[in-house]
Structures are given as structure tokens and as C-alpha cells.
CSV table of C-alpha atoms in Angstrom, one decimal:
chain,number,residue,atom,x,y,z
A,1,MET,CA,0.0,0.0,0.0
A,2,GLN,CA,2.8,2.4,0.9
A,3,ARG,CA,4.6,1.7,-2.4
A,4,ARG,CA,1.4,2.3,-4.3
A,5,LEU,CA,0.9,5.6,-2.4
A,6,ARG,CA,4.4,6.7,-3.3
A,7,ALA,CA,3.9,5.9,-6.9
A,8,ASN,CA,0.7,8.0,-6.8
A,9,TRP,CA,2.8,10.8,-5.2
A,10,LEU,CA,5.2,10.6,-8.1
A,11,LYS,CA,2.3,10.6,-10.6
A,12,ARG,CA,0.7,13.6,-8.9
A,13,ASP,CA,3.9,15.5,-8.8
A,14,LEU,CA,4.6,14.9,-12.5
A,15,LEU,CA,1.1,16.0,-13.4
A,16,LEU,CA,1.3,19.1,-11.2
A,17,ARG,CA,4.6,20.1,-12.7
A,18,LEU,CA,3.4,19.7,-16.2
A,19,LEU,CA,-0.3,20.7,-16.0
A,20,LEU,CA,0.1,23.8,-13.8
A,21,PRO,CA,2.4,25.6,-16.3
A,22,LEU,CA,0.1,24.5,-19.1
A,23,LEU,CA,-2.9,25.9,-17.2
A,24,ALA,CA,-1.0,29.1,-16.6
A,25,ILE,CA,-0.3,29.3,-20.4
A,26,VAL,CA,-4.0,28.7,-21.2
A,27,LEU,CA,-5.1,31.4,-18.8
A,28,ALA,CA,-2.5,33.9,-19.9
A,29,THR,CA,-3.3,33.1,-23.6
A,30,ALA,CA,-7.0,33.6,-23.0
A,31,ALA,CA,-6.5,36.9,-21.1
A,32,LEU,CA,-4.0,38.2,-23.6
A,33,GLY,CA,-6.2,37.1,-26.5
A,34,THR,CA,-9.3,38.7,-25.1
A,35,TYR,CA,-7.5,42.0,-24.4
A,36,THR,CA,-5.9,42.0,-27.8
A,37,ALA,CA,-9.2,41.3,-29.5
A,38,HIS,CA,-10.8,44.1,-27.5
A,39,ARG,CA,-8.0,46.6,-28.4
A,40,LEU,CA,-8.0,45.6,-32.0
A,41,SER,CA,-11.7,46.0,-32.3
A,42,ASP,CA,-11.5,49.4,-30.6
A,43,ARG,CA,-8.7,50.6,-32.9
A,44,VAL,CA,-10.5,49.7,-36.1
A,45,PHE,CA,-13.8,51.4,-35.1
A,46,ASP,CA,-12.0,54.3,-33.5
A,47,ARG,CA,-10.2,55.1,-36.8
A,48,TRP,CA,-13.5,54.8,-38.7
A,49,LEU,CA,-15.1,57.4,-36.3
A,50,ILE,CA,-12.0,59.7,-36.6
A,51,ASP,CA,-12.1,59.4,-40.4
A,52,ALA,CA,-15.8,60.3,-40.3
A,53,ALA,CA,-15.1,63.3,-38.1
A,54,ARG,CA,-12.4,64.5,-40.4
A,55,SER,CA,-14.7,64.0,-43.4
A,56,VAL,CA,-17.2,66.4,-41.7
A,57,GLY,CA,-14.3,68.8,-41.0
A,58,ALA,CA,-13.5,68.9,-44.7
A,59,LEU,CA,-16.9,70.6,-45.2
A,60,LEU,CA,-16.1,73.5,-42.8
A,61,GLN,CA,-15.9,77.0,-44.2
A,62,PHE,CA,-14.3,80.1,-42.6
A,63,GLU,CA,-15.4,83.6,-43.5
A,64,ASP,CA,-14.1,86.7,-41.6
A,65,GLY,CA,-12.8,84.4,-38.8
A,66,ARG,CA,-16.2,82.8,-38.4
A,67,ALA,CA,-16.7,79.0,-39.0
A,68,SER,CA,-19.8,77.6,-40.8
A,69,LEU,CA,-20.8,74.2,-41.9
A,70,ASP,CA,-22.8,73.3,-45.0
A,71,LEU,CA,-23.8,69.7,-44.3
A,72,PRO,CA,-26.2,68.4,-46.9
A,73,PRO,CA,-29.1,66.2,-45.5
A,74,ALA,CA,-27.9,63.3,-47.6
A,75,ALA,CA,-24.4,63.5,-46.1
A,76,GLU,CA,-25.9,63.7,-42.6
A,77,THR,CA,-28.1,60.6,-43.4
A,78,VAL,CA,-25.0,58.7,-44.5
A,79,LEU,CA,-23.1,59.8,-41.5
A,80,LEU,CA,-25.7,58.6,-39.0
A,81,PHE,CA,-26.9,55.5,-40.8
A,82,ASP,CA,-26.1,52.3,-39.0
A,83,ASP,CA,-28.4,49.3,-38.7
A,84,THR,CA,-26.8,48.1,-35.5
A,85,ASP,CA,-25.6,51.1,-33.4
A,86,GLN,CA,-26.9,54.6,-32.6
A,87,THR,CA,-24.6,57.3,-33.9
A,88,TYR,CA,-24.5,60.9,-32.8
A,89,PHE,CA,-22.4,63.9,-33.8
A,90,SER,CA,-21.8,67.5,-33.0
A,91,VAL,CA,-19.7,70.3,-34.5
A,92,MET,CA,-18.9,73.0,-32.1
A,93,ALA,CA,-17.1,76.3,-32.8
A,94,GLY,CA,-16.4,77.3,-29.2
A,95,ALA,CA,-19.8,77.3,-27.5
A,96,ARG,CA,-21.7,77.7,-30.8
A,97,LEU,CA,-23.3,74.5,-32.3
A,98,LEU,CA,-22.7,74.4,-36.0
A,99,ALA,CA,-24.4,71.0,-36.5
A,100,GLY,CA,-25.6,67.9,-34.7
A,101,ARG,CA,-26.7,67.6,-31.0
A,102,ARG,CA,-25.5,69.3,-27.9
A,103,GLY,CA,-24.4,67.4,-24.8
A,104,ILE,CA,-22.0,64.8,-26.3
A,105,PRO,CA,-19.1,64.5,-23.8
A,106,GLU,CA,-15.9,66.1,-24.8
A,107,GLN,CA,-13.7,63.8,-22.6
A,108,GLY,CA,-14.0,60.5,-20.9
A,109,SER,CA,-12.2,57.3,-19.7
A,110,ASP,CA,-9.9,54.8,-21.5
A,111,GLU,CA,-8.7,57.5,-23.9
A,112,THR,CA,-6.6,56.5,-26.9
A,113,GLN,CA,-4.5,59.1,-28.8
A,114,TYR,CA,-4.3,58.8,-32.6
A,115,ARG,CA,-2.3,60.8,-35.1
A,116,ARG,CA,-5.4,62.7,-36.4
A,117,GLY,CA,-7.6,62.6,-33.2
A,118,ARG,CA,-8.5,60.8,-30.1
A,119,ALA,CA,-11.2,58.4,-28.8
A,120,PHE,CA,-12.6,57.7,-25.3
A,121,ASP,CA,-15.4,56.0,-23.5
A,122,ALA,CA,-18.3,58.0,-22.2
A,123,HIS,CA,-22.1,57.9,-21.6
A,124,PHE,CA,-24.7,59.7,-23.7
A,125,ASP,CA,-28.5,59.4,-23.7
A,126,GLY,CA,-28.1,56.8,-20.9
A,127,GLN,CA,-26.0,54.5,-23.0
A,128,PRO,CA,-22.3,53.7,-23.0
A,129,VAL,CA,-20.7,55.2,-26.1
A,130,ARG,CA,-17.3,55.5,-27.8
A,131,VAL,CA,-16.6,59.1,-28.7
A,132,ALA,CA,-14.1,60.3,-31.4
A,133,ARG,CA,-12.9,63.9,-31.1
A,134,VAL,CA,-11.1,65.9,-33.8
A,135,ASP,CA,-10.0,69.5,-33.1
A,136,LEU,CA,-9.4,71.7,-36.1
A,137,ASP,CA,-7.7,75.1,-35.9
A,138,SER,CA,-8.3,77.4,-38.8
A,139,SER,CA,-5.8,79.9,-40.2
A,140,ALA,CA,-8.5,82.5,-39.9
A,141,GLY,CA,-8.7,81.9,-36.2
A,142,GLY,CA,-10.9,79.9,-33.8
A,143,ARG,CA,-11.1,76.2,-33.1
A,144,VAL,CA,-13.7,73.8,-34.2
A,145,THR,CA,-14.4,70.6,-32.2
A,146,ILE,CA,-16.0,67.7,-34.0
A,147,LEU,CA,-17.5,64.8,-31.9
A,148,ILE,CA,-18.9,61.6,-33.2
A,149,ALA,CA,-20.4,59.1,-30.6
A,150,GLU,CA,-21.4,55.6,-31.3
A,151,THR,CA,-22.9,52.9,-29.1
A,152,LEU,CA,-20.9,49.7,-28.5
A,153,VAL,CA,-23.0,46.9,-30.0
A,154,LYS,CA,-20.8,46.3,-33.0
A,155,ARG,CA,-17.6,46.6,-31.0
A,156,GLN,CA,-18.8,44.0,-28.4
A,157,ARG,CA,-20.0,41.7,-31.2
A,158,SER,CA,-16.7,42.0,-33.0
A,159,THR,CA,-14.7,41.3,-29.8
A,160,ARG,CA,-16.8,38.2,-29.2
A,161,GLU,CA,-16.2,37.0,-32.8
A,162,LEU,CA,-12.4,37.6,-32.5
A,163,THR,CA,-12.3,35.8,-29.2
A,164,LEU,CA,-13.8,32.8,-30.9
A,165,VAL,CA,-10.6,32.4,-32.8
A,166,LEU,CA,-9.0,31.4,-29.4
A,167,TRP,CA,-11.2,28.4,-29.1
A,168,PRO,CA,-9.2,26.1,-31.4
A,169,MET,CA,-6.1,27.0,-29.5
A,170,GLY,CA,-7.8,26.2,-26.2
A,171,ALA,CA,-8.9,22.9,-27.7
A,172,LEU,CA,-5.4,22.1,-28.7
A,173,LEU,CA,-4.2,23.0,-25.2
A,174,MET,CA,-6.8,20.7,-23.6
A,175,ALA,CA,-5.7,17.9,-26.0
A,176,ALA,CA,-2.1,18.5,-24.9
A,177,ALA,CA,-3.2,18.3,-21.2
A,178,ALA,CA,-5.0,14.9,-21.9
A,179,ALA,CA,-1.8,13.7,-23.7
A,180,ILE,CA,0.3,14.7,-20.8
A,181,VAL,CA,-2.0,12.8,-18.4
A,182,LEU,CA,-1.8,9.7,-20.5
A,183,ALA,CA,2.0,10.0,-20.9
A,184,VAL,CA,2.5,10.4,-17.2
A,185,ARG,CA,0.4,7.3,-16.5
A,186,ARG,CA,2.3,5.3,-19.0
A,187,THR,CA,5.6,6.5,-17.7
A,188,VAL,CA,4.7,5.7,-14.0
A,189,ARG,CA,3.2,2.3,-15.0
A,190,PRO,CA,6.6,0.5,-14.9
A,191,LEU,CA,7.2,1.7,-11.4
A,192,GLU,CA,3.8,0.5,-10.3
A,193,VAL,CA,4.6,-2.9,-12.0
A,194,ILE,CA,7.9,-3.1,-10.1
A,195,ALA,CA,6.1,-2.2,-6.8
A,196,ALA,CA,3.5,-4.8,-7.4
A,197,ARG,CA,6.2,-7.4,-8.0
A,198,TRP,CA,7.9,-6.5,-4.8
A,199,ASN,CA,4.5,-6.7,-3.0
A,200,GLU,CA,4.0,-10.2,-4.3
A,201,ARG,CA,7.5,-11.4,-3.2
A,202,SER,CA,8.3,-13.0,0.2
A,203,HIS,CA,9.8,-10.6,2.7
A,204,ALA,CA,12.8,-13.0,2.9
A,205,SER,CA,13.4,-13.0,-0.8
A,206,LEU,CA,16.5,-11.2,-1.9
A,207,GLN,CA,16.6,-12.3,-5.5
A,208,PRO,CA,17.5,-9.6,-8.1
A,209,ILE,CA,14.8,-7.6,-10.0
A,210,GLY,CA,14.5,-8.6,-13.6
A,211,ASP,CA,15.3,-5.7,-15.8
A,212,GLY,CA,13.5,-6.9,-18.9
A,213,ASP,CA,10.5,-4.6,-18.4
A,214,VAL,CA,12.4,-1.7,-16.7
A,215,PRO,CA,12.6,1.5,-18.8
A,216,ARG,CA,16.1,2.5,-19.8
A,217,GLU,CA,15.9,5.6,-17.5
A,218,LEU,CA,15.3,3.3,-14.5
A,219,LEU,CA,18.0,0.8,-15.3
A,220,PRO,CA,20.6,2.6,-13.1
A,221,PHE,CA,18.1,2.5,-10.2
A,222,ALA,CA,17.4,-1.2,-10.8
A,223,THR,CA,21.1,-2.0,-11.1
A,224,ALA,CA,21.9,-0.2,-7.9
A,225,LEU,CA,19.1,-2.0,-6.1
A,226,ASN,CA,20.3,-5.3,-7.4
A,227,ASP,CA,23.8,-4.5,-6.2
A,228,LEU,CA,22.4,-3.7,-2.8
A,229,LEU,CA,20.5,-7.0,-2.7
A,230,ASP,CA,23.6,-8.8,-3.7
A,231,ARG,CA,25.6,-7.2,-0.9
A,232,ILE,CA,22.9,-8.1,1.6
A,233,ARG,CA,22.8,-11.7,0.4
A,234,SER,CA,26.6,-11.9,0.7
A,235,MET,CA,26.5,-10.3,4.2
A,236,LEU,CA,23.8,-12.7,5.4
A,237,ALA,CA,25.6,-15.7,3.9
A,238,ARG,CA,28.8,-14.6,5.8
A,239,GLU,CA,26.9,-14.1,9.0
A,240,ARG,CA,25.2,-17.5,8.7
A,241,GLN,CA,28.6,-19.1,8.0
A,242,PHE,CA,30.1,-17.2,10.9
A,243,ALA,CA,27.3,-18.2,13.3
A,244,ALA,CA,27.7,-21.9,12.3
A,245,THR,CA,31.4,-21.8,12.7
A,246,ALA,CA,31.2,-19.9,16.0
A,247,ALA,CA,28.8,-22.5,17.3
A,248,HIS,CA,31.2,-25.3,16.3
A,249,GLN,CA,34.2,-23.5,17.9
A,250,LEU,CA,32.3,-22.9,21.1
A,251,ARG,CA,31.1,-26.5,21.3
A,252,THR,CA,34.7,-27.8,21.9
A,253,PRO,CA,35.5,-25.7,25.0
A,254,LEU,CA,32.0,-26.1,26.4
A,255,ALA,CA,32.4,-29.9,26.1
A,256,GLY,CA,35.8,-29.6,27.8
A,257,LEU,CA,34.2,-27.7,30.6
A,258,GLN,CA,31.5,-30.3,31.1
A,259,LEU,CA,34.1,-33.1,31.0
A,260,GLY,CA,36.3,-31.2,33.5
A,261,LEU,CA,33.4,-30.7,35.9
A,262,ALA,CA,32.6,-34.4,35.7
A,263,ARG,CA,36.3,-35.3,36.4
A,264,ALA,CA,36.3,-32.9,39.3
A,265,ALA,CA,33.2,-34.5,40.7
A,266,ASP,CA,34.9,-38.0,40.5
A,267,ALA,CA,38.3,-36.8,41.9
A,268,ASN,CA,39.3,-38.8,45.0
A,269,ASP,CA,41.9,-36.4,46.5
A,270,LEU,CA,42.7,-32.7,46.7
A,271,ALA,CA,45.7,-32.9,44.3
A,272,ALA,CA,43.5,-34.4,41.5
A,273,THR,CA,40.8,-31.8,42.2
A,274,ARG,CA,43.3,-28.9,41.9
A,275,SER,CA,44.7,-30.3,38.6
A,276,VAL,CA,41.2,-30.5,37.2
A,277,ILE,CA,40.4,-27.0,38.4
A,278,SER,CA,43.6,-25.6,36.8
A,279,GLU,CA,42.6,-27.2,33.5
A,280,LEU,CA,39.1,-25.7,33.9
A,281,SER,CA,40.6,-22.3,34.6
A,282,ASP,CA,42.6,-22.5,31.3
A,283,THR,CA,39.6,-23.6,29.4
A,284,THR,CA,37.5,-20.9,30.8
A,285,GLN,CA,40.0,-18.2,29.9
A,286,ARG,CA,40.3,-19.5,26.4
A,287,THR,CA,36.5,-19.6,26.1
A,288,ALA,CA,36.2,-16.1,27.5
A,289,ARG,CA,38.8,-14.9,25.0
A,290,LEU,CA,36.9,-16.6,22.1
A,291,ILE,CA,33.7,-15.0,23.2
A,292,GLN,CA,35.4,-11.6,23.5
A,293,GLN,CA,36.7,-12.0,19.9
A,294,LEU,CA,33.3,-13.1,18.6
A,295,LEU,CA,31.7,-10.0,20.2
A,296,THR,CA,34.4,-7.8,18.7
A,297,LEU,CA,33.8,-9.3,15.3
A,298,GLY,CA,30.1,-8.9,15.6
A,299,GLY,CA,30.4,-5.2,16.6
A,300,ILE,CA,32.6,-4.3,13.5
A,301,ASP,CA,30.5,-3.0,10.6
A,302,PRO,CA,32.7,-2.7,7.5
A,303,GLU,CA,30.2,-0.3,6.0
A,304,ALA,CA,30.3,2.1,8.9
A,305,ARG,CA,33.7,3.8,8.1
A,306,GLY,CA,32.1,7.1,7.1
A,307,ASP,CA,30.2,7.2,10.4
A,308,MET,CA,33.1,6.3,12.7
A,309,HIS,CA,34.2,9.0,15.1
A,310,LEU,CA,37.9,9.5,14.8
A,311,ARG,CA,40.1,11.3,17.3
A,312,CYS,CA,43.6,12.6,17.1
A,313,CYS,CA,45.7,10.3,19.3
A,314,ASP,CA,49.4,9.5,19.9
A,315,LEU,CA,50.0,6.2,18.1
A,316,VAL,CA,53.3,5.6,20.0
A,317,ALA,CA,51.6,6.0,23.4
A,318,LEU,CA,48.7,3.8,22.4
A,319,THR,CA,51.0,1.0,21.1
A,320,ARG,CA,53.1,1.2,24.3
A,321,ASP,CA,50.1,1.0,26.5
A,322,VAL,CA,48.6,-2.0,24.7
A,323,GLY,CA,52.0,-3.8,24.7
A,324,ALA,CA,52.4,-3.2,28.4
A,325,THR,CA,49.2,-5.2,29.1
A,326,HIS,CA,50.9,-8.3,27.6
A,327,ALA,CA,54.0,-8.1,29.6
A,328,ASP,CA,52.9,-10.7,32.2
A,329,HIS,CA,52.0,-13.1,29.4
A,330,ALA,CA,55.4,-12.6,27.8
A,331,ILE,CA,57.3,-13.0,31.1
A,332,ALA,CA,55.4,-16.2,31.8
A,333,LYS,CA,56.8,-17.7,28.6
A,334,ALA,CA,60.3,-16.0,29.0
A,335,ILE,CA,59.7,-14.1,25.8
A,336,ASP,CA,61.6,-10.9,25.1
A,337,LEU,CA,58.9,-8.3,24.4
A,338,GLU,CA,60.3,-5.1,22.9
A,339,LEU,CA,58.9,-1.8,21.7
A,340,ALA,CA,60.8,0.3,19.2
A,341,SER,CA,59.6,3.6,17.7
A,342,ALA,CA,61.0,5.9,15.1
A,343,ALA,CA,59.5,8.9,16.9
A,344,GLN,CA,58.8,9.9,20.5
A,345,SER,CA,55.2,10.9,19.5
A,346,LEU,CA,53.1,10.4,16.4
A,347,GLN,CA,49.7,12.0,16.2
A,348,ILE,CA,47.2,10.3,13.9
A,349,LEU,CA,43.4,10.3,13.4
A,350,ILE,CA,42.1,6.9,14.7
A,351,GLN,CA,39.4,5.3,16.8
A,352,PRO,CA,41.6,4.4,19.7
A,353,GLU,CA,39.4,1.7,21.3
A,354,LEU,CA,39.1,-0.3,18.1
A,355,LEU,CA,42.7,0.1,17.1
A,356,ALA,CA,43.8,-1.1,20.6
A,357,GLU,CA,41.6,-4.2,20.1
A,358,ALA,CA,43.4,-4.9,16.8
A,359,LEU,CA,46.8,-4.5,18.5
A,360,ASN,CA,45.7,-6.7,21.4
A,361,ASN,CA,44.8,-9.5,19.0
A,362,LEU,CA,48.1,-9.2,17.0
A,363,ILE,CA,50.3,-9.1,20.1
A,364,ASP,CA,48.4,-11.9,21.7
A,365,ASN,CA,48.9,-14.0,18.5
A,366,ALA,CA,52.6,-13.2,18.4
A,367,ILE,CA,53.1,-14.3,22.0
A,368,CYS,CA,50.9,-17.3,21.7
A,369,TYR,CA,52.7,-18.7,18.6
A,370,THR,CA,56.2,-17.8,19.8
A,371,PRO,CA,57.9,-20.7,21.6
A,372,ARG,CA,59.3,-20.2,25.1
A,373,GLY,CA,62.4,-18.0,25.2
A,374,GLY,CA,61.6,-16.4,21.9
A,375,ARG,CA,61.2,-12.8,20.8
A,376,VAL,CA,58.4,-10.4,19.9
A,377,LEU,CA,59.2,-6.9,18.5
A,378,ILE,CA,56.6,-4.1,18.3
A,379,GLU,CA,57.7,-1.2,16.0
A,380,VAL,CA,56.0,2.1,15.2
A,381,LEU,CA,57.4,3.4,11.9
A,382,THR,CA,57.0,6.7,10.1
A,383,GLU,CA,57.0,7.7,6.4
A,384,PRO,CA,54.8,5.9,5.8
A,385,THR,CA,53.0,5.4,9.1
A,386,MET,CA,53.0,1.7,10.1
A,387,ILE,CA,52.9,-0.6,13.1
A,388,ARG,CA,54.8,-3.8,12.7
A,389,ILE,CA,54.7,-6.8,15.1
A,390,SER,CA,57.4,-9.5,14.5
A,391,ASP,CA,57.8,-12.8,16.3
A,392,SER,CA,60.1,-15.7,16.2
A,393,GLY,CA,57.4,-18.3,15.9
A,394,PRO,CA,56.9,-21.0,13.2
A,395,GLY,CA,55.9,-18.4,10.6
A,396,VAL,CA,53.2,-18.6,7.9
A,397,PRO,CA,53.9,-20.3,4.6
A,398,GLN,CA,53.6,-18.0,1.5
A,399,ASN,CA,50.7,-19.9,0.1
A,400,GLU,CA,48.7,-19.6,3.3
A,401,ARG,CA,49.1,-15.9,4.0
A,402,GLU,CA,45.8,-14.9,2.4
A,403,ALA,CA,43.8,-17.8,3.8
A,404,VAL,CA,44.7,-17.1,7.5
A,405,PHE,CA,42.8,-13.8,7.3
A,406,GLU,CA,39.6,-15.8,7.1
A,407,ARG,CA,37.7,-16.4,10.4
A,408,PHE,CA,38.7,-19.5,12.3
A,409,VAL,CA,41.5,-20.3,9.9
A,410,ARG,CA,45.0,-21.1,11.3
A,411,GLY,CA,48.2,-21.9,9.5
A,412,ARG,CA,49.2,-25.5,9.4
A,413,LEU,CA,52.4,-24.7,11.3
A,414,ALA,CA,50.5,-22.9,14.1
A,415,THR,CA,50.9,-24.1,17.6
A,416,GLY,CA,49.4,-22.9,20.9
A,417,ASP,CA,45.8,-22.2,21.7
A,418,GLY,CA,44.8,-19.6,19.1
A,419,THR,CA,41.3,-19.3,17.8
A,420,GLY,CA,42.0,-18.2,14.3
A,421,LEU,CA,40.1,-14.9,14.8
A,422,GLY,CA,42.9,-12.4,15.6
A,423,LEU,CA,44.0,-11.6,12.0
A,424,ALA,CA,40.4,-11.3,10.8
A,425,ILE,CA,39.6,-8.8,13.6
A,426,ALA,CA,42.8,-6.8,12.9
A,427,ARG,CA,42.0,-6.7,9.1
A,428,ASP,CA,38.4,-5.5,9.6
A,429,ILE,CA,39.4,-2.8,12.1
A,430,ALA,CA,42.3,-1.7,9.9
A,431,ALA,CA,39.9,-1.4,6.9
A,432,LEU,CA,37.7,0.9,9.0
A,433,HIS,CA,40.7,3.2,9.3
A,434,GLY,CA,41.6,3.0,5.6
A,435,ALA,CA,44.6,0.9,6.5
A,436,THR,CA,45.8,-2.5,5.3
A,437,VAL,CA,47.2,-5.6,7.1
A,438,VAL,CA,50.1,-7.4,5.4
A,439,LEU,CA,51.8,-10.7,6.5
A,440,GLY,CA,55.6,-11.1,5.9
A,441,ASP,CA,58.7,-12.7,7.3
A,442,ALA,CA,60.3,-11.3,10.4
A,443,ALA,CA,63.5,-9.3,9.8
A,444,TRP,CA,65.7,-11.9,11.6
A,445,GLY,CA,64.9,-14.5,9.0
A,446,GLY,CA,62.4,-16.7,10.9
A,447,GLY,CA,58.9,-16.2,12.3
A,448,THR,CA,56.2,-13.8,11.1
A,449,SER,CA,55.8,-10.0,10.8
A,450,VAL,CA,52.3,-8.4,10.7
A,451,THR,CA,52.2,-4.8,9.4
A,452,ILE,CA,49.3,-2.4,9.8
A,453,ALA,CA,50.0,0.3,7.1
A,454,PHE,CA,48.0,3.5,7.4
A,455,ALA,CA,47.2,5.6,4.3
A,456,ASN,CA,49.2,8.9,4.3
């Protein structure tokens, strides 16, 4: 339902973004067309009235500075004849009426100036009229004003007829709107099909989406989604494998604990009981260490590098502090544990708790796999920044150096009570810091060196 609603949102947004501008164009076109038709009609009829007024003016005569008009009845009949509108006129020489009717307004609203006269709206005889005014100045002196007024029936009819020309354009725009609606529906249809397919699938299904019916524009989206599903499938497969392997690894120490408890219950003397308790203590420590490593691995999210909060820390001091926590273990095995640094202090952006856990695992591995009386060297190097941990243990053959980074995998030469998780933890934590972990041979020719190399 939510997917369908979002598809409807997309359809609605597309329609709004396309139809609203189209509606604005329709309204603007209609308004502009109506205004243009009205103005065009006004100009045509205004010029006719002004020409008629000037025709009357051509009949004026001036004698001794006095104007007179000899307008034949036939000419007046032609001037006033109109089967649609009422027409009125007046010819005024100052306040003296030469011809026509008195009372025609000499000014009004919506005035338009033309080269040979002007026209304006007014009211006469209780009707709205359009008045044309022409002022003539004679060389003999005096001014004559000619006014011709006409009702608006023809103008309004002409405006309506001109406006009808806009209807085909409006019909085309409506057809365009219908085409847009259909196009948007067809465009959004593939999304609705994809959403319907997802609705029909099981929530546990992570199979990729078929791209056969996906429009070309949506192929990048489908590809990215399929890549995400593939990563999720891989992650879940790794987690299932990890859980199964962890259960197997925990089964052995737990069985040992149960067996030890049974032996302790059957012990006949104090010495035997103490021996069993000592073995139980070692098994408990190994189990606790295994559980701690499993919790560490479970808490590392390789995708969270961008969200990790880094702090500026002294890498030399951090390495020294972590190494010091393993001093008792090294002393118990008579191992020479050394720390060497190329600088007294080295500031670097890290997540100190996580990096300390990685160093803990690597140093613990080195001491665990180094035989009694051996050597473990911890070095902090600069240019480039690196931490190298070398031991005098059995080493890791060249052909196994990639495999030992997998969880619960140990080299065939490995001795001691390792879990096979230390290198995997170190690699994942290093990756979160943009660093790499590399296995090599120790500088003294035997054993192993593990290097965490930070990006400059």
C-alpha cells in the first residue's frame, strides 16, 4: 500500500509540474487574446469614427474668422446611418453649435490618442458610447471641435467573434493536457509494476529484480538496487557461516568444561581436584577470549567507516600502553617483548578503542605462537606510518598468507591455543581506518611479521 501511495505521489507531482504551467499558459493566452481582440476592435472602429469626423471637418468654411458648416441632408443621413448602433455627432465652434446635437461628452475614460484625433469611453443618452474627437484650428482663427459618438454593440460583437478564434487554441491545449496525463500514467506504470512485483514477493526473498521490463531511464536504479540486494545476500551468507562456525568452535571448549566438571566430581583427592580446576581455569580463559573476539567481530561494521568518530591520538603511546598489558604473558613464557619507535610521539586520526583491540589480537597471537624463550618486537614506523609486530614463531607459509585472514582459519604450522580470529579482527578494524594488514617474514629470518600500514 505504501509503495502504491508513493507511486501515486510521483504521478501527482509529475502531473502538477506539467499541468500547472500548461494551465497558466492557457489562462495567460485567454486573457491576452481577449485583451488583444478588444483593443484591435477598438482601434478599427476608433479610426473609422475619426475618419468620419475629419470628413465632416472637410466641409467647414471660414469667413471673416467665423466658421460655418454646410452639411447636406444626404451626407448627414449617410453619417448617421447604422443598422446596429446609434450614432450621434456635434460640430462646435467654441460654444456655438454648428451641426448635430448638444451634450456629447468632450472627454471620458480609457482615452486613446491617434495621429489625427483621439477616442474615449463615455455615456450619452443613458447609453455607453465611444466618442471620437477631432480638433481643427483654422488659419483665420478659432477652433472647431467635431465629436462623433457611437454605441458599443458592433464593438462587443466584433470582440466576441475575434475571441472565438481562441477556441481552437484552447482545444489544442486541452488535448495537450490529456496527452500529458496519459503519458505520465504510462511513464509511471513500470514503477507500479515493479512495486506490485515487490509486494508479491516474500519478505525473505533477496533475488534480483529482472530488468526486462524496466525502462532505460530506470536501469541505473534497478542495477543499484540489485547490487544492494547482492551485498545483503553476501553479508547474510557470511553471517550464517560465521554463526555456524562460531557454534562449532564454542562446542569444543564447552564440552571440555563439562568433561572437566565431571572429572572434578569424580576426583578422590585434593591434588587431582586442583589439577582439574587448573585445566578448567585455562579452558574458561580460552572460552572467554573466544567469546570476546566473537563479540568484537560482531560489533565491527565494515560499511560504517564514514560514520566512525575519529580522534587525534598518539600512536606511539597507544601502542606502548597496549603492549604493556601483555608483559605478564610474555614474562610467563620467557619471551623478550620489545617496543621500538622511530618517533617519540606520532599524532594520527584513529578510533583508539578499536585500534587497541586490533593490536591486542596481533600481540596476543605473536606471544601465543612464539615458543618459550623467543622474541616479539613491536615497532612504530613513520614515512609511511606503520605498526609492525614481528615474532620468532613458526611463521606462515607464503601460500597460506591470504587464507589465514579468514575467520577461524589457522596456519598448518601454528601451535598454541589460538582461535583463528585475531588476524580477521585486525584486518576488519584496519579497513575501518583505511589501513591494510600485510603478512611477511620477520627481519631476523624466521617467524612472522604483521604490518598495519596507514594511508598517508
